[in-house]
Amino acid sequence: MIIPIRCFTCGSVIADKWEPFITRISAGEEPGKVLDSLGVKRYCCRRMLLSHVDIIKEVIHYTRPI
């Protein structure tokens, strides 16, 4: 839903790299090169960004009003 702040495996901060990553990927750049340029070297951190599915905009419609 929302990108985690830290990697589940190593604890490295990855949330600050999500917006540049997703904008560059949607612009047509190769994901591996984008991750390299953002400084994401570990496999566990790369997994966190590559496999994340952003479904918050779909789920937000099903929340109850407070």
PDB file of N, CA and C in Angstrom:
ATOM      1  N   MET A   1       0.832  -1.181   0.000  1.00  0.00           N
ATOM      2  CA  MET A   1       0.000   0.000   0.000  1.00  0.00           C
ATOM      3  C   MET A   1       0.877   1.246   0.000  1.00  0.00           C
ATOM      4  N   ILE A   2       1.497   1.571   1.102  1.00  0.00           N
ATOM      5  CA  ILE A   2       2.408   2.708   1.163  1.00  0.00           C
ATOM      6  C   ILE A   2       3.808   2.141   1.299  1.00  0.00           C
ATOM      7  N   ILE A   3       4.748   2.698   0.580  1.00  0.00           N
ATOM      8  CA  ILE A   3       6.118   2.182   0.614  1.00  0.00           C
ATOM      9  C   ILE A   3       6.653   2.229   2.040  1.00  0.00           C
ATOM     10  N   PRO A   4       7.248   1.146   2.521  1.00  0.00           N
ATOM     11  CA  PRO A   4       7.806   1.149   3.877  1.00  0.00           C
ATOM     12  C   PRO A   4       8.963   2.144   4.006  1.00  0.00           C
ATOM     13  N   ILE A   5       9.138   2.690   5.200  1.00  0.00           N
ATOM     14  CA  ILE A   5      10.214   3.649   5.435  1.00  0.00           C
ATOM     15  C   ILE A   5      11.568   2.978   5.311  1.00  0.00           C
ATOM     16  N   ARG A   6      11.699   1.802   5.905  1.00  0.00           N
ATOM     17  CA  ARG A   6      12.971   1.081   5.916  1.00  0.00           C
ATOM     18  C   ARG A   6      12.816  -0.284   5.267  1.00  0.00           C
ATOM     19  N   CYS A   7      13.936  -0.802   4.790  1.00  0.00           N
ATOM     20  CA  CYS A   7      13.980  -2.147   4.234  1.00  0.00           C
ATOM     21  C   CYS A   7      13.712  -3.145   5.352  1.00  0.00           C
ATOM     22  N   PHE A   8      12.907  -4.154   5.071  1.00  0.00           N
ATOM     23  CA  PHE A   8      12.566  -5.151   6.077  1.00  0.00           C
ATOM     24  C   PHE A   8      13.774  -5.979   6.502  1.00  0.00           C
ATOM     25  N   THR A   9      14.731  -6.171   5.618  1.00  0.00           N
ATOM     26  CA  THR A   9      15.857  -7.043   5.901  1.00  0.00           C
ATOM     27  C   THR A   9      17.017  -6.329   6.572  1.00  0.00           C
ATOM     28  N   CYS A  10      17.480  -5.230   5.984  1.00  0.00           N
ATOM     29  CA  CYS A  10      18.698  -4.584   6.495  1.00  0.00           C
ATOM     30  C   CYS A  10      18.427  -3.312   7.286  1.00  0.00           C
ATOM     31  N   GLY A  11      17.241  -2.735   7.167  1.00  0.00           N
ATOM     32  CA  GLY A  11      16.911  -1.523   7.917  1.00  0.00           C
ATOM     33  C   GLY A  11      17.352  -0.228   7.259  1.00  0.00           C
ATOM     34  N   SER A  12      17.818  -0.291   6.045  1.00  0.00           N
ATOM     35  CA  SER A  12      18.241   0.910   5.333  1.00  0.00           C
ATOM     36  C   SER A  12      17.018   1.739   4.926  1.00  0.00           C
ATOM     37  N   VAL A  13      17.151   3.055   4.936  1.00  0.00           N
ATOM     38  CA  VAL A  13      16.044   3.937   4.559  1.00  0.00           C
ATOM     39  C   VAL A  13      15.849   3.878   3.046  1.00  0.00           C
ATOM     40  N   ILE A  14      14.618   3.560   2.621  1.00  0.00           N
ATOM     41  CA  ILE A  14      14.334   3.463   1.186  1.00  0.00           C
ATOM     42  C   ILE A  14      13.159   4.329   0.748  1.00  0.00           C
ATOM     43  N   ALA A  15      12.397   4.855   1.687  1.00  0.00           N
ATOM     44  CA  ALA A  15      11.189   5.602   1.326  1.00  0.00           C
ATOM     45  C   ALA A  15      11.505   6.884   0.566  1.00  0.00           C
ATOM     46  N   ASP A  16      12.652   7.490   0.825  1.00  0.00           N
ATOM     47  CA  ASP A  16      12.994   8.727   0.140  1.00  0.00           C
ATOM     48  C   ASP A  16      13.367   8.506  -1.320  1.00  0.00           C
ATOM     49  N   LYS A  17      13.579   7.269  -1.701  1.00  0.00           N
ATOM     50  CA  LYS A  17      13.948   6.959  -3.080  1.00  0.00           C
ATOM     51  C   LYS A  17      12.749   6.547  -3.937  1.00  0.00           C
ATOM     52  N   TRP A  18      11.579   6.394  -3.330  1.00  0.00           N
ATOM     53  CA  TRP A  18      10.404   5.914  -4.062  1.00  0.00           C
ATOM     54  C   TRP A  18       9.936   6.892  -5.131  1.00  0.00           C
ATOM     55  N   GLU A  19       9.760   8.156  -4.776  1.00  0.00           N
ATOM     56  CA  GLU A  19       9.250   9.139  -5.748  1.00  0.00           C
ATOM     57  C   GLU A  19      10.183   9.310  -6.947  1.00  0.00           C
ATOM     58  N   PRO A  20      11.508   9.523  -6.742  1.00  0.00           N
ATOM     59  CA  PRO A  20      12.374   9.606  -7.926  1.00  0.00           C
ATOM     60  C   PRO A  20      12.377   8.312  -8.735  1.00  0.00           C
ATOM     61  N   PHE A  21      12.311   7.185  -8.052  1.00  0.00           N
ATOM     62  CA  PHE A  21      12.313   5.898  -8.745  1.00  0.00           C
ATOM     63  C   PHE A  21      11.089   5.758  -9.636  1.00  0.00           C
ATOM     64  N   ILE A  22       9.917   6.018  -9.101  1.00  0.00           N
ATOM     65  CA  ILE A  22       8.687   5.811  -9.863  1.00  0.00           C
ATOM     66  C   ILE A  22       8.548   6.826 -11.006  1.00  0.00           C
ATOM     67  N   THR A  23       9.004   8.056 -10.804  1.00  0.00           N
ATOM     68  CA  THR A  23       8.913   9.037 -11.886  1.00  0.00           C
ATOM     69  C   THR A  23       9.880   8.713 -13.021  1.00  0.00           C
ATOM     70  N   ARG A  24      11.060   8.240 -12.683  1.00  0.00           N
ATOM     71  CA  ARG A  24      12.027   7.893 -13.729  1.00  0.00           C
ATOM     72  C   ARG A  24      11.631   6.622 -14.464  1.00  0.00           C
ATOM     73  N   ILE A  25      11.022   5.677 -13.757  1.00  0.00           N
ATOM     74  CA  ILE A  25      10.556   4.447 -14.402  1.00  0.00           C
ATOM     75  C   ILE A  25       9.404   4.760 -15.358  1.00  0.00           C
ATOM     76  N   SER A  26       8.496   5.617 -14.925  1.00  0.00           N
ATOM     77  CA  SER A  26       7.372   5.971 -15.801  1.00  0.00           C
ATOM     78  C   SER A  26       7.816   6.808 -16.990  1.00  0.00           C
ATOM     79  N   ALA A  27       8.981   7.446 -16.877  1.00  0.00           N
ATOM     80  CA  ALA A  27       9.532   8.196 -18.006  1.00  0.00           C
ATOM     81  C   ALA A  27      10.207   7.281 -19.017  1.00  0.00           C
ATOM     82  N   GLY A  28      10.401   6.005 -18.649  1.00  0.00           N
ATOM     83  CA  GLY A  28      10.926   5.050 -19.612  1.00  0.00           C
ATOM     84  C   GLY A  28      12.340   4.577 -19.349  1.00  0.00           C
ATOM     85  N   GLU A  29      12.916   4.934 -18.218  1.00  0.00           N
ATOM     86  CA  GLU A  29      14.275   4.493 -17.916  1.00  0.00           C
ATOM     87  C   GLU A  29      14.273   3.046 -17.437  1.00  0.00           C
ATOM     88  N   GLU A  30      15.419   2.412 -17.535  1.00  0.00           N
ATOM     89  CA  GLU A  30      15.566   1.022 -17.106  1.00  0.00           C
ATOM     90  C   GLU A  30      15.660   0.948 -15.586  1.00  0.00           C
ATOM     91  N   PRO A  31      14.877   0.079 -14.940  1.00  0.00           N
ATOM     92  CA  PRO A  31      14.843   0.037 -13.469  1.00  0.00           C
ATOM     93  C   PRO A  31      16.196  -0.233 -12.810  1.00  0.00           C
ATOM     94  N   GLY A  32      16.990  -1.107 -13.374  1.00  0.00           N
ATOM     95  CA  GLY A  32      18.294  -1.410 -12.787  1.00  0.00           C
ATOM     96  C   GLY A  32      19.219  -0.209 -12.765  1.00  0.00           C
ATOM     97  N   LYS A  33      19.227   0.545 -13.848  1.00  0.00           N
ATOM     98  CA  LYS A  33      20.086   1.723 -13.919  1.00  0.00           C
ATOM     99  C   LYS A  33      19.585   2.829 -12.994  1.00  0.00           C
ATOM    100  N   VAL A  34      18.277   2.950 -12.859  1.00  0.00           N
ATOM    101  CA  VAL A  34      17.708   3.948 -11.952  1.00  0.00           C
ATOM    102  C   VAL A  34      18.105   3.632 -10.512  1.00  0.00           C
ATOM    103  N   LEU A  35      17.999   2.364 -10.131  1.00  0.00           N
ATOM    104  CA  LEU A  35      18.374   1.971  -8.773  1.00  0.00           C
ATOM    105  C   LEU A  35      19.861   2.189  -8.526  1.00  0.00           C
ATOM    106  N   ASP A  36      20.685   1.911  -9.520  1.00  0.00           N
ATOM    107  CA  ASP A  36      22.124   2.166  -9.380  1.00  0.00           C
ATOM    108  C   ASP A  36      22.414   3.644  -9.176  1.00  0.00           C
ATOM    109  N   SER A  37      21.751   4.492  -9.938  1.00  0.00           N
ATOM    110  CA  SER A  37      22.004   5.929  -9.826  1.00  0.00           C
ATOM    111  C   SER A  37      21.466   6.507  -8.522  1.00  0.00           C
ATOM    112  N   LEU A  38      20.417   5.880  -7.945  1.00  0.00           N
ATOM    113  CA  LEU A  38      19.881   6.331  -6.663  1.00  0.00           C
ATOM    114  C   LEU A  38      20.698   5.818  -5.485  1.00  0.00           C
ATOM    115  N   GLY A  39      21.637   4.918  -5.749  1.00  0.00           N
ATOM    116  CA  GLY A  39      22.497   4.401  -4.691  1.00  0.00           C
ATOM    117  C   GLY A  39      21.941   3.194  -3.972  1.00  0.00           C
ATOM    118  N   VAL A  40      20.992   2.512  -4.569  1.00  0.00           N
ATOM    119  CA  VAL A  40      20.416   1.310  -3.962  1.00  0.00           C
ATOM    120  C   VAL A  40      21.215   0.120  -4.475  1.00  0.00           C
ATOM    121  N   LYS A  41      22.126  -0.407  -3.645  1.00  0.00           N
ATOM    122  CA  LYS A  41      23.040  -1.458  -4.072  1.00  0.00           C
ATOM    123  C   LYS A  41      22.649  -2.840  -3.558  1.00  0.00           C
ATOM    124  N   ARG A  42      22.049  -2.924  -2.389  1.00  0.00           N
ATOM    125  CA  ARG A  42      21.731  -4.222  -1.796  1.00  0.00           C
ATOM    126  C   ARG A  42      20.522  -4.853  -2.479  1.00  0.00           C
ATOM    127  N   TYR A  43      20.573  -6.183  -2.593  1.00  0.00           N
ATOM    128  CA  TYR A  43      19.469  -6.908  -3.228  1.00  0.00           C
ATOM    129  C   TYR A  43      18.174  -6.766  -2.450  1.00  0.00           C
ATOM    130  N   CYS A  44      18.276  -6.742  -1.134  1.00  0.00           N
ATOM    131  CA  CYS A  44      17.055  -6.664  -0.330  1.00  0.00           C
ATOM    132  C   CYS A  44      16.357  -5.316  -0.531  1.00  0.00           C
ATOM    133  N   CYS A  45      17.122  -4.249  -0.621  1.00  0.00           N
ATOM    134  CA  CYS A  45      16.531  -2.921  -0.837  1.00  0.00           C
ATOM    135  C   CYS A  45      15.973  -2.786  -2.249  1.00  0.00           C
ATOM    136  N   ARG A  46      16.669  -3.354  -3.209  1.00  0.00           N
ATOM    137  CA  ARG A  46      16.187  -3.320  -4.580  1.00  0.00           C
ATOM    138  C   ARG A  46      14.873  -4.078  -4.695  1.00  0.00           C
ATOM    139  N   ARG A  47      14.770  -5.197  -3.969  1.00  0.00           N
ATOM    140  CA  ARG A  47      13.542  -5.990  -3.953  1.00  0.00           C
ATOM    141  C   ARG A  47      12.380  -5.172  -3.417  1.00  0.00           C
ATOM    142  N   MET A  48      12.651  -4.383  -2.373  1.00  0.00           N
ATOM    143  CA  MET A  48      11.590  -3.581  -1.763  1.00  0.00           C
ATOM    144  C   MET A  48      11.007  -2.583  -2.760  1.00  0.00           C
ATOM    145  N   LEU A  49      11.852  -1.973  -3.556  1.00  0.00           N
ATOM    146  CA  LEU A  49      11.376  -0.982  -4.518  1.00  0.00           C
ATOM    147  C   LEU A  49      10.783  -1.622  -5.768  1.00  0.00           C
ATOM    148  N   LEU A  50      11.408  -2.688  -6.248  1.00  0.00           N
ATOM    149  CA  LEU A  50      10.928  -3.308  -7.481  1.00  0.00           C
ATOM    150  C   LEU A  50       9.611  -4.051  -7.313  1.00  0.00           C
ATOM    151  N   SER A  51       9.394  -4.645  -6.163  1.00  0.00           N
ATOM    152  CA  SER A  51       8.207  -5.478  -5.992  1.00  0.00           C
ATOM    153  C   SER A  51       7.042  -4.757  -5.317  1.00  0.00           C
ATOM    154  N   HIS A  52       7.204  -3.488  -4.978  1.00  0.00           N
ATOM    155  CA  HIS A  52       6.138  -2.760  -4.298  1.00  0.00           C
ATOM    156  C   HIS A  52       4.993  -2.452  -5.264  1.00  0.00           C
ATOM    157  N   VAL A  53       3.765  -2.689  -4.794  1.00  0.00           N
ATOM    158  CA  VAL A  53       2.566  -2.383  -5.569  1.00  0.00           C
ATOM    159  C   VAL A  53       1.823  -1.276  -4.838  1.00  0.00           C
ATOM    160  N   ASP A  54       1.656  -0.155  -5.475  1.00  0.00           N
ATOM    161  CA  ASP A  54       1.033   1.005  -4.852  1.00  0.00           C
ATOM    162  C   ASP A  54      -0.480   0.965  -5.087  1.00  0.00           C
ATOM    163  N   ILE A  55      -1.227   0.496  -4.079  1.00  0.00           N
ATOM    164  CA  ILE A  55      -2.684   0.362  -4.230  1.00  0.00           C
ATOM    165  C   ILE A  55      -3.448   1.273  -3.280  1.00  0.00           C
ATOM    166  N   ILE A  56      -2.796   2.267  -2.714  1.00  0.00           N
ATOM    167  CA  ILE A  56      -3.451   3.132  -1.736  1.00  0.00           C
ATOM    168  C   ILE A  56      -4.632   3.879  -2.350  1.00  0.00           C
ATOM    169  N   LYS A  57      -4.541   4.263  -3.610  1.00  0.00           N
ATOM    170  CA  LYS A  57      -5.634   5.007  -4.248  1.00  0.00           C
ATOM    171  C   LYS A  57      -6.867   4.141  -4.463  1.00  0.00           C
ATOM    172  N   GLU A  58      -6.679   2.822  -4.552  1.00  0.00           N
ATOM    173  CA  GLU A  58      -7.811   1.919  -4.675  1.00  0.00           C
ATOM    174  C   GLU A  58      -8.423   1.610  -3.312  1.00  0.00           C
ATOM    175  N   VAL A  59      -7.616   1.493  -2.290  1.00  0.00           N
ATOM    176  CA  VAL A  59      -8.082   1.105  -0.962  1.00  0.00           C
ATOM    177  C   VAL A  59      -8.731   2.273  -0.226  1.00  0.00           C
ATOM    178  N   ILE A  60      -8.336   3.486  -0.528  1.00  0.00           N
ATOM    179  CA  ILE A  60      -8.817   4.664   0.196  1.00  0.00           C
ATOM    180  C   ILE A  60     -10.334   4.836   0.060  1.00  0.00           C
ATOM    181  N   HIS A  61     -10.925   4.302  -0.995  1.00  0.00           N
ATOM    182  CA  HIS A  61     -12.373   4.421  -1.194  1.00  0.00           C
ATOM    183  C   HIS A  61     -13.173   3.572  -0.215  1.00  0.00           C
ATOM    184  N   TYR A  62     -12.527   2.602   0.421  1.00  0.00           N
ATOM    185  CA  TYR A  62     -13.227   1.682   1.308  1.00  0.00           C
ATOM    186  C   TYR A  62     -13.054   1.993   2.792  1.00  0.00           C
ATOM    187  N   THR A  63     -12.511   3.144   3.120  1.00  0.00           N
ATOM    188  CA  THR A  63     -12.356   3.506   4.519  1.00  0.00           C
ATOM    189  C   THR A  63     -13.653   4.131   5.046  1.00  0.00           C
ATOM    190  N   ARG A  64     -13.848   3.996   6.345  1.00  0.00           N
ATOM    191  CA  ARG A  64     -15.041   4.573   6.975  1.00  0.00           C
ATOM    192  C   ARG A  64     -14.756   6.017   7.365  1.00  0.00           C
ATOM    193  N   PRO A  65     -15.728   6.895   7.254  1.00  0.00           N
ATOM    194  CA  PRO A  65     -15.522   8.270   7.722  1.00  0.00           C
ATOM    195  C   PRO A  65     -15.431   8.301   9.246  1.00  0.00           C
ATOM    196  N   ILE A  66     -14.629   9.191   9.737  1.00  0.00           N
ATOM    197  CA  ILE A  66     -14.433   9.290  11.196  1.00  0.00           C
ATOM    198  C   ILE A  66     -15.464  10.221  11.796  1.00  0.00           C
TER     199      ILE A  66
END
